[in-house]
Amino acid sequence: MLIELTYRCNLTCYYCYQKEFPEKKELSKRKWFDILKQLADCGTLYLTFSGGEPFAREDFLDIVEHACKLDFGVSIITNGTLLTREKVTKLASLGIMDIGISFHSAQAALHDRLCGKTGSFKKAYKNLRLCRRAGIRTMIKHSISSENFGEFIALQELADEADSLFECDCFVLPHEKGTVSPFSLSVDQYGLFLKEMKAAAFSCFSKNDIDARLHCDAGRSAAGISPSGDVVACIQLPIVFGRLNEFPFQTVWNSPQAKQFRKQEKSLASTCIACPIKPFCSRCHGIAYLESGKWQGKTSSLCNHALAVKKSSGY
């Protein structure tokens, strides 16, 4: 379960789609304690806390502590600037699984410009090292766009130096539903990324493998919860199954809306089913939904990526 505790953030990152979300009342700490117990009772294993910036909530560490007491595997995604030595010490004592800190660039000036606040890179990197020294498994997380293309190479090296994992995503979500982000990569950029990261092009040609790659675990073995308690198939696919301020999680998870989505998820648009490059497609219903308004159809980011995979595979 990916839980967005707040949409508030102390930074104004250039690509952030959450800046466009309408403000809603956040659930209280007491309500989150109740929801976490429900998730545990229903067999949830892993939680990822994110935002916005989760440390913007003064009660965030209390929520993390309660989750750890319930034996969840807990991950955190943060911009890293609001961490302190005391908070890191507390996280280390709780035994969280890992913490991912977002970096736009390995160059301090570029990172600061893209997140809208001077000094952010220095704080984030200092706190990354602080977490690592405290024994917390750390990860540099990076979103690749046309604004920072190529920085993933230097950030991989930075992660190695800091004894951290490195994870990058080459899809940029749009600010407004039904549009493509102006920061999305071109086919050539996708291709260069695949080559440089040695992620070359993996393709599946058996029917079972292709069908599996065109579908998603969203709403089945994974889901998301918004700051106001909406349970969605995925944070990137905001199809609401129900609201936890109205119903218990088990009721929401087995709601007619949830069952209908799982049934429909097996049926893609005819353009995708008949697409000649679908063996090279790494489909994401959420990206399709945000860019086109229809999660079952095609969209330029996914198609451009598939074309790059096909090209780099030599087919």
PDB file of C-alpha atoms in Angstrom:
ATOM      1  CA  MET A   1       0.000   0.000   0.000  1.00  0.00           C
ATOM      2  CA  LEU A   2       1.334   3.408  -0.967  1.00  0.00           C
ATOM      3  CA  ILE A   3      -0.010   5.982   1.472  1.00  0.00           C
ATOM      4  CA  GLU A   4       0.119   9.680   0.637  1.00  0.00           C
ATOM      5  CA  LEU A   5      -0.257  11.300   4.054  1.00  0.00           C
ATOM      6  CA  THR A   6      -0.330  14.886   2.798  1.00  0.00           C
ATOM      7  CA  TYR A   7      -0.139  16.976  -0.361  1.00  0.00           C
ATOM      8  CA  ARG A   8       1.724  19.699   1.530  1.00  0.00           C
ATOM      9  CA  CYS A   9       5.381  20.204   0.652  1.00  0.00           C
ATOM     10  CA  ASN A  10       8.146  22.659   1.469  1.00  0.00           C
ATOM     11  CA  LEU A  11       9.474  22.521  -2.116  1.00  0.00           C
ATOM     12  CA  THR A  12       7.968  23.437  -5.495  1.00  0.00           C
ATOM     13  CA  CYS A  13       9.474  20.846  -7.840  1.00  0.00           C
ATOM     14  CA  TYR A  14       9.049  21.695 -11.499  1.00  0.00           C
ATOM     15  CA  TYR A  15       7.298  18.482 -12.560  1.00  0.00           C
ATOM     16  CA  CYS A  16       5.094  17.883  -9.506  1.00  0.00           C
ATOM     17  CA  TYR A  17       1.529  17.044 -10.523  1.00  0.00           C
ATOM     18  CA  GLN A  18       0.238  17.213  -6.947  1.00  0.00           C
ATOM     19  CA  LYS A  19       0.428  21.003  -6.945  1.00  0.00           C
ATOM     20  CA  GLU A  20      -2.761  20.896  -9.003  1.00  0.00           C
ATOM     21  CA  PHE A  21      -4.699  18.731  -6.526  1.00  0.00           C
ATOM     22  CA  PRO A  22      -7.528  20.461  -4.639  1.00  0.00           C
ATOM     23  CA  GLU A  23      -6.876  20.744  -0.910  1.00  0.00           C
ATOM     24  CA  LYS A  24      -8.850  18.307   1.204  1.00  0.00           C
ATOM     25  CA  LYS A  25      -8.886  17.695   4.917  1.00  0.00           C
ATOM     26  CA  GLU A  26      -6.161  15.250   5.918  1.00  0.00           C
ATOM     27  CA  LEU A  27      -7.053  12.297   8.106  1.00  0.00           C
ATOM     28  CA  SER A  28      -6.049  12.633  11.749  1.00  0.00           C
ATOM     29  CA  LYS A  29      -3.305  10.603  13.397  1.00  0.00           C
ATOM     30  CA  ARG A  30      -5.925   8.681  15.363  1.00  0.00           C
ATOM     31  CA  LYS A  31      -7.751   7.767  12.135  1.00  0.00           C
ATOM     32  CA  TRP A  32      -4.504   6.614  10.506  1.00  0.00           C
ATOM     33  CA  PHE A  33      -3.823   4.389  13.528  1.00  0.00           C
ATOM     34  CA  ASP A  34      -7.231   2.788  12.996  1.00  0.00           C
ATOM     35  CA  ILE A  35      -6.633   2.357   9.243  1.00  0.00           C
ATOM     36  CA  LEU A  36      -3.215   0.783   9.806  1.00  0.00           C
ATOM     37  CA  LYS A  37      -4.787  -1.772  12.160  1.00  0.00           C
ATOM     38  CA  GLN A  38      -7.396  -2.577   9.508  1.00  0.00           C
ATOM     39  CA  LEU A  39      -4.689  -3.026   6.861  1.00  0.00           C
ATOM     40  CA  ALA A  40      -2.753  -5.355   9.156  1.00  0.00           C
ATOM     41  CA  ASP A  41      -5.870  -7.413   9.873  1.00  0.00           C
ATOM     42  CA  CYS A  42      -6.499  -7.741   6.118  1.00  0.00           C
ATOM     43  CA  GLY A  43      -2.997  -9.096   5.494  1.00  0.00           C
ATOM     44  CA  THR A  44      -1.174  -6.071   4.087  1.00  0.00           C
ATOM     45  CA  LEU A  45       2.592  -6.623   4.279  1.00  0.00           C
ATOM     46  CA  TYR A  46       4.315  -3.478   2.986  1.00  0.00           C
ATOM     47  CA  LEU A  47       3.624   0.228   3.384  1.00  0.00           C
ATOM     48  CA  THR A  48       5.264   3.115   1.572  1.00  0.00           C
ATOM     49  CA  PHE A  49       4.665   6.535   3.122  1.00  0.00           C
ATOM     50  CA  SER A  50       4.889   9.474   0.759  1.00  0.00           C
ATOM     51  CA  GLY A  51       3.319  12.839  -0.004  1.00  0.00           C
ATOM     52  CA  GLY A  52       3.627  15.672  -0.832  1.00  0.00           C
ATOM     53  CA  GLU A  53       6.348  15.638   1.753  1.00  0.00           C
ATOM     54  CA  PRO A  54       5.475  13.229   4.589  1.00  0.00           C
ATOM     55  CA  PHE A  55       7.726  15.041   7.073  1.00  0.00           C
ATOM     56  CA  ALA A  56       5.503  18.110   6.607  1.00  0.00           C
ATOM     57  CA  ARG A  57       3.191  16.343   9.075  1.00  0.00           C
ATOM     58  CA  GLU A  58       4.364  16.922  12.636  1.00  0.00           C
ATOM     59  CA  ASP A  59       2.884  13.573  13.640  1.00  0.00           C
ATOM     60  CA  PHE A  60       4.581  11.592  10.852  1.00  0.00           C
ATOM     61  CA  LEU A  61       7.042   9.760  13.100  1.00  0.00           C
ATOM     62  CA  ASP A  62       4.177   8.724  15.396  1.00  0.00           C
ATOM     63  CA  ILE A  63       2.400   7.174  12.393  1.00  0.00           C
ATOM     64  CA  VAL A  64       5.580   5.394  11.293  1.00  0.00           C
ATOM     65  CA  GLU A  65       6.147   4.082  14.814  1.00  0.00           C
ATOM     66  CA  HIS A  66       2.601   2.707  14.961  1.00  0.00           C
ATOM     67  CA  ALA A  67       3.086   1.003  11.575  1.00  0.00           C
ATOM     68  CA  CYS A  68       6.319  -0.613  12.746  1.00  0.00           C
ATOM     69  CA  LYS A  69       4.618  -1.876  15.918  1.00  0.00           C
ATOM     70  CA  LEU A  70       2.097  -3.614  13.640  1.00  0.00           C
ATOM     71  CA  ASP A  71       5.032  -5.354  11.875  1.00  0.00           C
ATOM     72  CA  PHE A  72       4.632  -3.764   8.448  1.00  0.00           C
ATOM     73  CA  GLY A  73       7.647  -3.474   6.200  1.00  0.00           C
ATOM     74  CA  VAL A  74       7.870   0.335   6.067  1.00  0.00           C
ATOM     75  CA  SER A  75       9.441   2.425   3.302  1.00  0.00           C
ATOM     76  CA  ILE A  76       9.526   6.216   3.128  1.00  0.00           C
ATOM     77  CA  ILE A  77       9.805   8.548   0.126  1.00  0.00           C
ATOM     78  CA  THR A  78      10.922  12.087   0.969  1.00  0.00           C
ATOM     79  CA  ASN A  79      12.760  15.077  -0.465  1.00  0.00           C
ATOM     80  CA  GLY A  80      15.155  14.741   2.453  1.00  0.00           C
ATOM     81  CA  THR A  81      15.294  18.398   3.462  1.00  0.00           C
ATOM     82  CA  LEU A  82      13.189  18.171   6.636  1.00  0.00           C
ATOM     83  CA  LEU A  83      15.130  15.314   8.198  1.00  0.00           C
ATOM     84  CA  THR A  84      17.162  15.979  11.325  1.00  0.00           C
ATOM     85  CA  ARG A  85      19.644  13.922  13.315  1.00  0.00           C
ATOM     86  CA  GLU A  86      16.942  13.238  15.918  1.00  0.00           C
ATOM     87  CA  LYS A  87      14.453  12.053  13.306  1.00  0.00           C
ATOM     88  CA  VAL A  88      17.051   9.809  11.660  1.00  0.00           C
ATOM     89  CA  THR A  89      17.952   8.288  15.032  1.00  0.00           C
ATOM     90  CA  LYS A  90      14.267   7.571  15.655  1.00  0.00           C
ATOM     91  CA  LEU A  91      13.784   5.971  12.227  1.00  0.00           C
ATOM     92  CA  ALA A  92      16.845   3.790  12.751  1.00  0.00           C
ATOM     93  CA  SER A  93      15.512   2.608  16.124  1.00  0.00           C
ATOM     94  CA  LEU A  94      12.174   1.670  14.519  1.00  0.00           C
ATOM     95  CA  GLY A  95      13.859  -0.560  11.951  1.00  0.00           C
ATOM     96  CA  ILE A  96      12.216   0.752   8.797  1.00  0.00           C
ATOM     97  CA  MET A  97      12.984  -1.125   5.569  1.00  0.00           C
ATOM     98  CA  ASP A  98      14.390   1.815   3.628  1.00  0.00           C
ATOM     99  CA  ILE A  99      14.160   5.506   2.886  1.00  0.00           C
ATOM    100  CA  GLY A 100      14.213   6.973  -0.636  1.00  0.00           C
ATOM    101  CA  ILE A 101      15.368  10.559  -1.111  1.00  0.00           C
ATOM    102  CA  SER A 102      14.552  12.374  -4.353  1.00  0.00           C
ATOM    103  CA  PHE A 103      17.297  14.064  -6.382  1.00  0.00           C
ATOM    104  CA  HIS A 104      16.749  15.936  -9.644  1.00  0.00           C
ATOM    105  CA  SER A 105      20.454  16.230 -10.411  1.00  0.00           C
ATOM    106  CA  ALA A 106      23.924  15.476  -9.091  1.00  0.00           C
ATOM    107  CA  GLN A 107      24.672  19.180  -9.609  1.00  0.00           C
ATOM    108  CA  ALA A 108      23.582  21.197  -6.595  1.00  0.00           C
ATOM    109  CA  ALA A 109      22.654  24.288  -8.616  1.00  0.00           C
ATOM    110  CA  LEU A 110      20.468  22.366 -11.079  1.00  0.00           C
ATOM    111  CA  HIS A 111      18.803  20.324  -8.349  1.00  0.00           C
ATOM    112  CA  ASP A 112      18.023  23.482  -6.354  1.00  0.00           C
ATOM    113  CA  ARG A 113      16.628  25.259  -9.409  1.00  0.00           C
ATOM    114  CA  LEU A 114      14.363  22.352 -10.301  1.00  0.00           C
ATOM    115  CA  CYS A 115      12.991  22.006  -6.785  1.00  0.00           C
ATOM    116  CA  GLY A 116      12.660  25.743  -6.276  1.00  0.00           C
ATOM    117  CA  LYS A 117      14.748  26.168  -3.142  1.00  0.00           C
ATOM    118  CA  THR A 118      18.419  27.029  -2.707  1.00  0.00           C
ATOM    119  CA  GLY A 119      20.353  24.698  -0.429  1.00  0.00           C
ATOM    120  CA  SER A 120      18.035  21.731  -0.967  1.00  0.00           C
ATOM    121  CA  PHE A 121      20.695  19.516  -2.556  1.00  0.00           C
ATOM    122  CA  LYS A 122      23.124  20.074   0.313  1.00  0.00           C
ATOM    123  CA  LYS A 123      20.495  19.233   2.926  1.00  0.00           C
ATOM    124  CA  ALA A 124      19.190  16.180   1.066  1.00  0.00           C
ATOM    125  CA  TYR A 125      22.648  14.711   0.460  1.00  0.00           C
ATOM    126  CA  LYS A 126      23.770  15.400   4.041  1.00  0.00           C
ATOM    127  CA  ASN A 127      20.682  13.611   5.363  1.00  0.00           C
ATOM    128  CA  LEU A 128      21.128  10.717   2.926  1.00  0.00           C
ATOM    129  CA  ARG A 129      24.605  10.135   4.387  1.00  0.00           C
ATOM    130  CA  LEU A 130      23.241  10.589   7.912  1.00  0.00           C
ATOM    131  CA  CYS A 131      20.621   7.885   7.320  1.00  0.00           C
ATOM    132  CA  ARG A 132      23.212   5.529   5.875  1.00  0.00           C
ATOM    133  CA  ARG A 133      25.561   6.006   8.813  1.00  0.00           C
ATOM    134  CA  ALA A 134      22.645   5.256  11.144  1.00  0.00           C
ATOM    135  CA  GLY A 135      22.260   1.880   9.424  1.00  0.00           C
ATOM    136  CA  ILE A 136      19.151   2.715   7.394  1.00  0.00           C
ATOM    137  CA  ARG A 137      18.986   1.283   3.871  1.00  0.00           C
ATOM    138  CA  THR A 138      18.967   4.323   1.594  1.00  0.00           C
ATOM    139  CA  MET A 139      18.017   4.964  -2.002  1.00  0.00           C
ATOM    140  CA  ILE A 140      18.525   7.871  -4.374  1.00  0.00           C
ATOM    141  CA  LYS A 141      15.299   8.268  -6.344  1.00  0.00           C
ATOM    142  CA  HIS A 142      15.344  10.146  -9.618  1.00  0.00           C
ATOM    143  CA  SER A 143      12.735  11.176 -12.177  1.00  0.00           C
ATOM    144  CA  ILE A 144      14.252  11.591 -15.630  1.00  0.00           C
ATOM    145  CA  SER A 145      12.866  14.365 -17.812  1.00  0.00           C
ATOM    146  CA  SER A 146      13.863  16.602 -20.688  1.00  0.00           C
ATOM    147  CA  GLU A 147      14.991  19.168 -18.071  1.00  0.00           C
ATOM    148  CA  ASN A 148      17.575  16.953 -16.392  1.00  0.00           C
ATOM    149  CA  PHE A 149      18.258  14.302 -19.012  1.00  0.00           C
ATOM    150  CA  GLY A 150      21.631  12.630 -18.527  1.00  0.00           C
ATOM    151  CA  GLU A 151      21.857  13.319 -14.807  1.00  0.00           C
ATOM    152  CA  PHE A 152      20.960   9.702 -14.093  1.00  0.00           C
ATOM    153  CA  ILE A 153      24.548   8.724 -14.956  1.00  0.00           C
ATOM    154  CA  ALA A 154      26.107  11.023 -12.349  1.00  0.00           C
ATOM    155  CA  LEU A 155      23.431  10.163  -9.791  1.00  0.00           C
ATOM    156  CA  GLN A 156      24.184   6.462 -10.181  1.00  0.00           C
ATOM    157  CA  GLU A 157      27.807   7.270  -9.340  1.00  0.00           C
ATOM    158  CA  LEU A 158      26.697   9.442  -6.418  1.00  0.00           C
ATOM    159  CA  ALA A 159      24.590   6.580  -5.072  1.00  0.00           C
ATOM    160  CA  ASP A 160      27.551   4.210  -5.316  1.00  0.00           C
ATOM    161  CA  GLU A 161      29.734   6.672  -3.408  1.00  0.00           C
ATOM    162  CA  ALA A 162      27.099   7.001  -0.699  1.00  0.00           C
ATOM    163  CA  ASP A 163      26.605   3.209  -0.457  1.00  0.00           C
ATOM    164  CA  SER A 164      23.001   3.702  -1.532  1.00  0.00           C
ATOM    165  CA  LEU A 165      20.666   2.046  -3.981  1.00  0.00           C
ATOM    166  CA  PHE A 166      19.607   3.943  -7.077  1.00  0.00           C
ATOM    167  CA  GLU A 167      16.173   3.971  -8.673  1.00  0.00           C
ATOM    168  CA  CYS A 168      15.090   6.091 -11.615  1.00  0.00           C
ATOM    169  CA  ASP A 169      11.833   6.509 -13.464  1.00  0.00           C
ATOM    170  CA  CYS A 170      11.742   7.762 -17.044  1.00  0.00           C
ATOM    171  CA  PHE A 171       8.029   8.631 -17.147  1.00  0.00           C
ATOM    172  CA  VAL A 172       6.921  12.153 -16.188  1.00  0.00           C
ATOM    173  CA  LEU A 173       3.330  12.540 -15.038  1.00  0.00           C
ATOM    174  CA  PRO A 174       1.340  15.480 -16.445  1.00  0.00           C
ATOM    175  CA  HIS A 175       0.067  18.348 -14.313  1.00  0.00           C
ATOM    176  CA  GLU A 176      -3.339  18.178 -15.931  1.00  0.00           C
ATOM    177  CA  LYS A 177      -5.361  15.095 -16.807  1.00  0.00           C
ATOM    178  CA  GLY A 178      -5.685  14.503 -20.532  1.00  0.00           C
ATOM    179  CA  THR A 179      -2.333  16.074 -21.417  1.00  0.00           C
ATOM    180  CA  VAL A 180       1.256  14.920 -21.879  1.00  0.00           C
ATOM    181  CA  SER A 181       3.893  16.534 -19.676  1.00  0.00           C
ATOM    182  CA  PRO A 182       6.080  19.035 -21.557  1.00  0.00           C
ATOM    183  CA  PHE A 183       9.011  17.383 -19.761  1.00  0.00           C
ATOM    184  CA  SER A 184       8.393  13.915 -21.248  1.00  0.00           C
ATOM    185  CA  LEU A 185      11.242  12.188 -23.073  1.00  0.00           C
ATOM    186  CA  SER A 186      11.521  11.713 -26.825  1.00  0.00           C
ATOM    187  CA  VAL A 187      11.999   8.310 -28.460  1.00  0.00           C
ATOM    188  CA  ASP A 188      15.723   9.032 -28.861  1.00  0.00           C
ATOM    189  CA  GLN A 189      16.071  10.007 -25.196  1.00  0.00           C
ATOM    190  CA  TYR A 190      14.321   6.831 -24.066  1.00  0.00           C
ATOM    191  CA  GLY A 191      16.733   4.907 -26.271  1.00  0.00           C
ATOM    192  CA  LEU A 192      19.811   6.645 -24.813  1.00  0.00           C
ATOM    193  CA  PHE A 193      18.547   5.993 -21.302  1.00  0.00           C
ATOM    194  CA  LEU A 194      18.082   2.280 -22.027  1.00  0.00           C
ATOM    195  CA  LYS A 195      21.571   2.078 -23.510  1.00  0.00           C
ATOM    196  CA  GLU A 196      23.387   4.020 -20.786  1.00  0.00           C
ATOM    197  CA  MET A 197      21.655   2.220 -17.927  1.00  0.00           C
ATOM    198  CA  LYS A 198      22.130  -1.135 -19.681  1.00  0.00           C
ATOM    199  CA  ALA A 199      18.406  -1.663 -19.377  1.00  0.00           C
ATOM    200  CA  ALA A 200      18.256  -2.753 -22.914  1.00  0.00           C
ATOM    201  CA  ALA A 201      15.392  -3.719 -24.162  1.00  0.00           C
ATOM    202  CA  PHE A 202      13.691  -6.646 -22.834  1.00  0.00           C
ATOM    203  CA  SER A 203      10.950  -8.122 -24.987  1.00  0.00           C
ATOM    204  CA  CYS A 204       8.517 -10.978 -24.585  1.00  0.00           C
ATOM    205  CA  PHE A 205       7.068 -12.832 -27.516  1.00  0.00           C
ATOM    206  CA  SER A 206       5.023 -15.640 -25.999  1.00  0.00           C
ATOM    207  CA  LYS A 207       1.343 -14.782 -25.681  1.00  0.00           C
ATOM    208  CA  ASN A 208       1.289 -15.368 -21.931  1.00  0.00           C
ATOM    209  CA  ASP A 209       4.307 -13.120 -21.345  1.00  0.00           C
ATOM    210  CA  ILE A 210       2.923 -10.341 -23.544  1.00  0.00           C
ATOM    211  CA  ASP A 211      -0.492 -10.487 -21.886  1.00  0.00           C
ATOM    212  CA  ALA A 212       1.119 -10.348 -18.437  1.00  0.00           C
ATOM    213  CA  ARG A 213       3.160  -7.252 -19.315  1.00  0.00           C
ATOM    214  CA  LEU A 214       0.102  -5.423 -20.630  1.00  0.00           C
ATOM    215  CA  HIS A 215      -1.643  -5.753 -17.289  1.00  0.00           C
ATOM    216  CA  CYS A 216      -0.968  -4.421 -13.825  1.00  0.00           C
ATOM    217  CA  ASP A 217      -1.196  -5.368 -10.150  1.00  0.00           C
ATOM    218  CA  ALA A 218      -2.922  -2.076  -9.341  1.00  0.00           C
ATOM    219  CA  GLY A 219      -6.105  -2.738  -7.408  1.00  0.00           C
ATOM    220  CA  ARG A 220      -5.123  -6.378  -6.879  1.00  0.00           C
ATOM    221  CA  SER A 221      -1.945  -6.823  -4.852  1.00  0.00           C
ATOM    222  CA  ALA A 222      -1.177  -3.094  -4.613  1.00  0.00           C
ATOM    223  CA  ALA A 223      -3.170   0.089  -4.117  1.00  0.00           C
ATOM    224  CA  GLY A 224      -2.992   3.599  -2.735  1.00  0.00           C
ATOM    225  CA  ILE A 225      -4.622   5.783  -0.111  1.00  0.00           C
ATOM    226  CA  SER A 226      -4.927   9.565  -0.441  1.00  0.00           C
ATOM    227  CA  PRO A 227      -4.479  12.063   2.434  1.00  0.00           C
ATOM    228  CA  SER A 228      -8.258  12.281   2.822  1.00  0.00           C
ATOM    229  CA  GLY A 229      -8.716   8.497   2.921  1.00  0.00           C
ATOM    230  CA  ASP A 230      -9.718   7.624  -0.637  1.00  0.00           C
ATOM    231  CA  VAL A 231      -8.629   4.098  -1.574  1.00  0.00           C
ATOM    232  CA  VAL A 232      -7.535   4.080  -5.215  1.00  0.00           C
ATOM    233  CA  ALA A 233      -6.318   1.378  -7.577  1.00  0.00           C
ATOM    234  CA  CYS A 234      -2.993   3.200  -7.723  1.00  0.00           C
ATOM    235  CA  ILE A 235      -1.807   6.690  -6.827  1.00  0.00           C
ATOM    236  CA  GLN A 236      -1.285   7.231 -10.581  1.00  0.00           C
ATOM    237  CA  LEU A 237      -4.655   5.652 -11.366  1.00  0.00           C
ATOM    238  CA  PRO A 238      -7.135   7.489  -9.113  1.00  0.00           C
ATOM    239  CA  ILE A 239     -10.121   5.229  -9.628  1.00  0.00           C
ATOM    240  CA  VAL A 240     -11.767   5.414  -6.205  1.00  0.00           C
ATOM    241  CA  PHE A 241     -12.873   2.137  -4.627  1.00  0.00           C
ATOM    242  CA  GLY A 242     -14.283   3.850  -1.553  1.00  0.00           C
ATOM    243  CA  ARG A 243     -13.516   6.229   1.306  1.00  0.00           C
ATOM    244  CA  LEU A 244     -12.037   5.135   4.615  1.00  0.00           C
ATOM    245  CA  ASN A 245     -13.700   7.982   6.507  1.00  0.00           C
ATOM    246  CA  GLU A 246     -17.009   6.330   5.569  1.00  0.00           C
ATOM    247  CA  PHE A 247     -16.329   2.577   5.397  1.00  0.00           C
ATOM    248  CA  PRO A 248     -13.793   0.059   6.783  1.00  0.00           C
ATOM    249  CA  PHE A 249     -10.989  -1.038   4.492  1.00  0.00           C
ATOM    250  CA  GLN A 250     -12.299  -4.571   3.976  1.00  0.00           C
ATOM    251  CA  THR A 251     -15.620  -3.186   2.731  1.00  0.00           C
ATOM    252  CA  VAL A 252     -13.877  -0.746   0.385  1.00  0.00           C
ATOM    253  CA  TRP A 253     -11.475  -3.394  -0.956  1.00  0.00           C
ATOM    254  CA  ASN A 254     -14.420  -5.648  -1.850  1.00  0.00           C
ATOM    255  CA  SER A 255     -16.708  -2.862  -3.048  1.00  0.00           C
ATOM    256  CA  PRO A 256     -18.608  -3.033  -6.363  1.00  0.00           C
ATOM    257  CA  GLN A 257     -16.260  -0.346  -7.729  1.00  0.00           C
ATOM    258  CA  ALA A 258     -13.188  -2.438  -6.881  1.00  0.00           C
ATOM    259  CA  LYS A 259     -14.659  -5.623  -8.342  1.00  0.00           C
ATOM    260  CA  GLN A 260     -15.732  -3.821 -11.507  1.00  0.00           C
ATOM    261  CA  PHE A 261     -12.242  -2.399 -12.028  1.00  0.00           C
ATOM    262  CA  ARG A 262     -10.596  -5.816 -11.604  1.00  0.00           C
ATOM    263  CA  LYS A 263     -12.990  -7.248 -14.149  1.00  0.00           C
ATOM    264  CA  GLN A 264     -12.405  -4.425 -16.663  1.00  0.00           C
ATOM    265  CA  GLU A 265      -8.635  -4.421 -16.170  1.00  0.00           C
ATOM    266  CA  LYS A 266      -8.367  -7.526 -18.315  1.00  0.00           C
ATOM    267  CA  SER A 267      -9.820  -5.682 -21.319  1.00  0.00           C
ATOM    268  CA  LEU A 268      -7.587  -3.181 -23.110  1.00  0.00           C
ATOM    269  CA  ALA A 269      -8.497  -1.019 -26.073  1.00  0.00           C
ATOM    270  CA  SER A 270      -8.400  -2.714 -29.469  1.00  0.00           C
ATOM    271  CA  THR A 271      -5.542  -0.419 -30.531  1.00  0.00           C
ATOM    272  CA  CYS A 272      -3.356  -1.899 -27.773  1.00  0.00           C
ATOM    273  CA  ILE A 273      -4.467  -5.487 -28.320  1.00  0.00           C
ATOM    274  CA  ALA A 274      -3.653  -5.276 -32.044  1.00  0.00           C
ATOM    275  CA  CYS A 275      -0.530  -3.113 -31.661  1.00  0.00           C
ATOM    276  CA  PRO A 276       2.501  -4.537 -33.531  1.00  0.00           C
ATOM    277  CA  ILE A 277       4.961  -3.252 -30.903  1.00  0.00           C
ATOM    278  CA  LYS A 278       3.120  -4.566 -27.839  1.00  0.00           C
ATOM    279  CA  PRO A 279       5.865  -7.177 -27.155  1.00  0.00           C
ATOM    280  CA  PHE A 280       8.086  -4.202 -26.268  1.00  0.00           C
ATOM    281  CA  CYS A 281       5.513  -2.333 -24.178  1.00  0.00           C
ATOM    282  CA  SER A 282       5.856  -1.790 -20.429  1.00  0.00           C
ATOM    283  CA  ARG A 283       2.314  -0.693 -19.938  1.00  0.00           C
ATOM    284  CA  CYS A 284       1.135   1.557 -17.112  1.00  0.00           C
ATOM    285  CA  HIS A 285      -2.613   2.091 -16.804  1.00  0.00           C
ATOM    286  CA  GLY A 286      -1.985   5.147 -14.627  1.00  0.00           C
ATOM    287  CA  ILE A 287       0.107   6.983 -17.213  1.00  0.00           C
ATOM    288  CA  ALA A 288      -2.422   6.139 -19.913  1.00  0.00           C
ATOM    289  CA  TYR A 289      -5.220   7.480 -17.709  1.00  0.00           C
ATOM    290  CA  LEU A 290      -3.439  10.715 -16.812  1.00  0.00           C
ATOM    291  CA  GLU A 291      -2.308  11.469 -20.366  1.00  0.00           C
ATOM    292  CA  SER A 292      -5.394  10.430 -22.320  1.00  0.00           C
ATOM    293  CA  GLY A 293      -8.184  10.180 -19.769  1.00  0.00           C
ATOM    294  CA  LYS A 294      -8.642   6.499 -20.679  1.00  0.00           C
ATOM    295  CA  TRP A 295      -6.549   3.918 -18.843  1.00  0.00           C
ATOM    296  CA  GLN A 296      -7.342   1.120 -21.306  1.00  0.00           C
ATOM    297  CA  GLY A 297      -5.902   2.834 -24.395  1.00  0.00           C
ATOM    298  CA  LYS A 298      -2.603   3.992 -25.809  1.00  0.00           C
ATOM    299  CA  THR A 299      -0.721   7.178 -25.068  1.00  0.00           C
ATOM    300  CA  SER A 300       2.399   8.841 -26.427  1.00  0.00           C
ATOM    301  CA  SER A 301       4.778   8.295 -23.492  1.00  0.00           C
ATOM    302  CA  LEU A 302       4.151   4.549 -23.384  1.00  0.00           C
ATOM    303  CA  CYS A 303       4.256   4.220 -27.177  1.00  0.00           C
ATOM    304  CA  ASN A 304       7.481   6.226 -27.470  1.00  0.00           C
ATOM    305  CA  HIS A 305       9.096   4.086 -24.791  1.00  0.00           C
ATOM    306  CA  ALA A 306       8.000   0.891 -26.566  1.00  0.00           C
ATOM    307  CA  LEU A 307       9.425   2.186 -29.848  1.00  0.00           C
ATOM    308  CA  ALA A 308      12.734   2.893 -28.129  1.00  0.00           C
ATOM    309  CA  VAL A 309      12.792  -0.589 -26.623  1.00  0.00           C
ATOM    310  CA  LYS A 310      12.107  -2.133 -30.020  1.00  0.00           C
ATOM    311  CA  LYS A 311      14.839  -0.055 -31.649  1.00  0.00           C
ATOM    312  CA  SER A 312      17.434  -0.806 -28.988  1.00  0.00           C
ATOM    313  CA  SER A 313      16.587  -4.513 -29.231  1.00  0.00           C
ATOM    314  CA  GLY A 314      17.618  -4.521 -32.875  1.00  0.00           C
ATOM    315  CA  TYR A 315      14.222  -5.591 -34.199  1.00  0.00           C
TER     316      TYR A 315
END
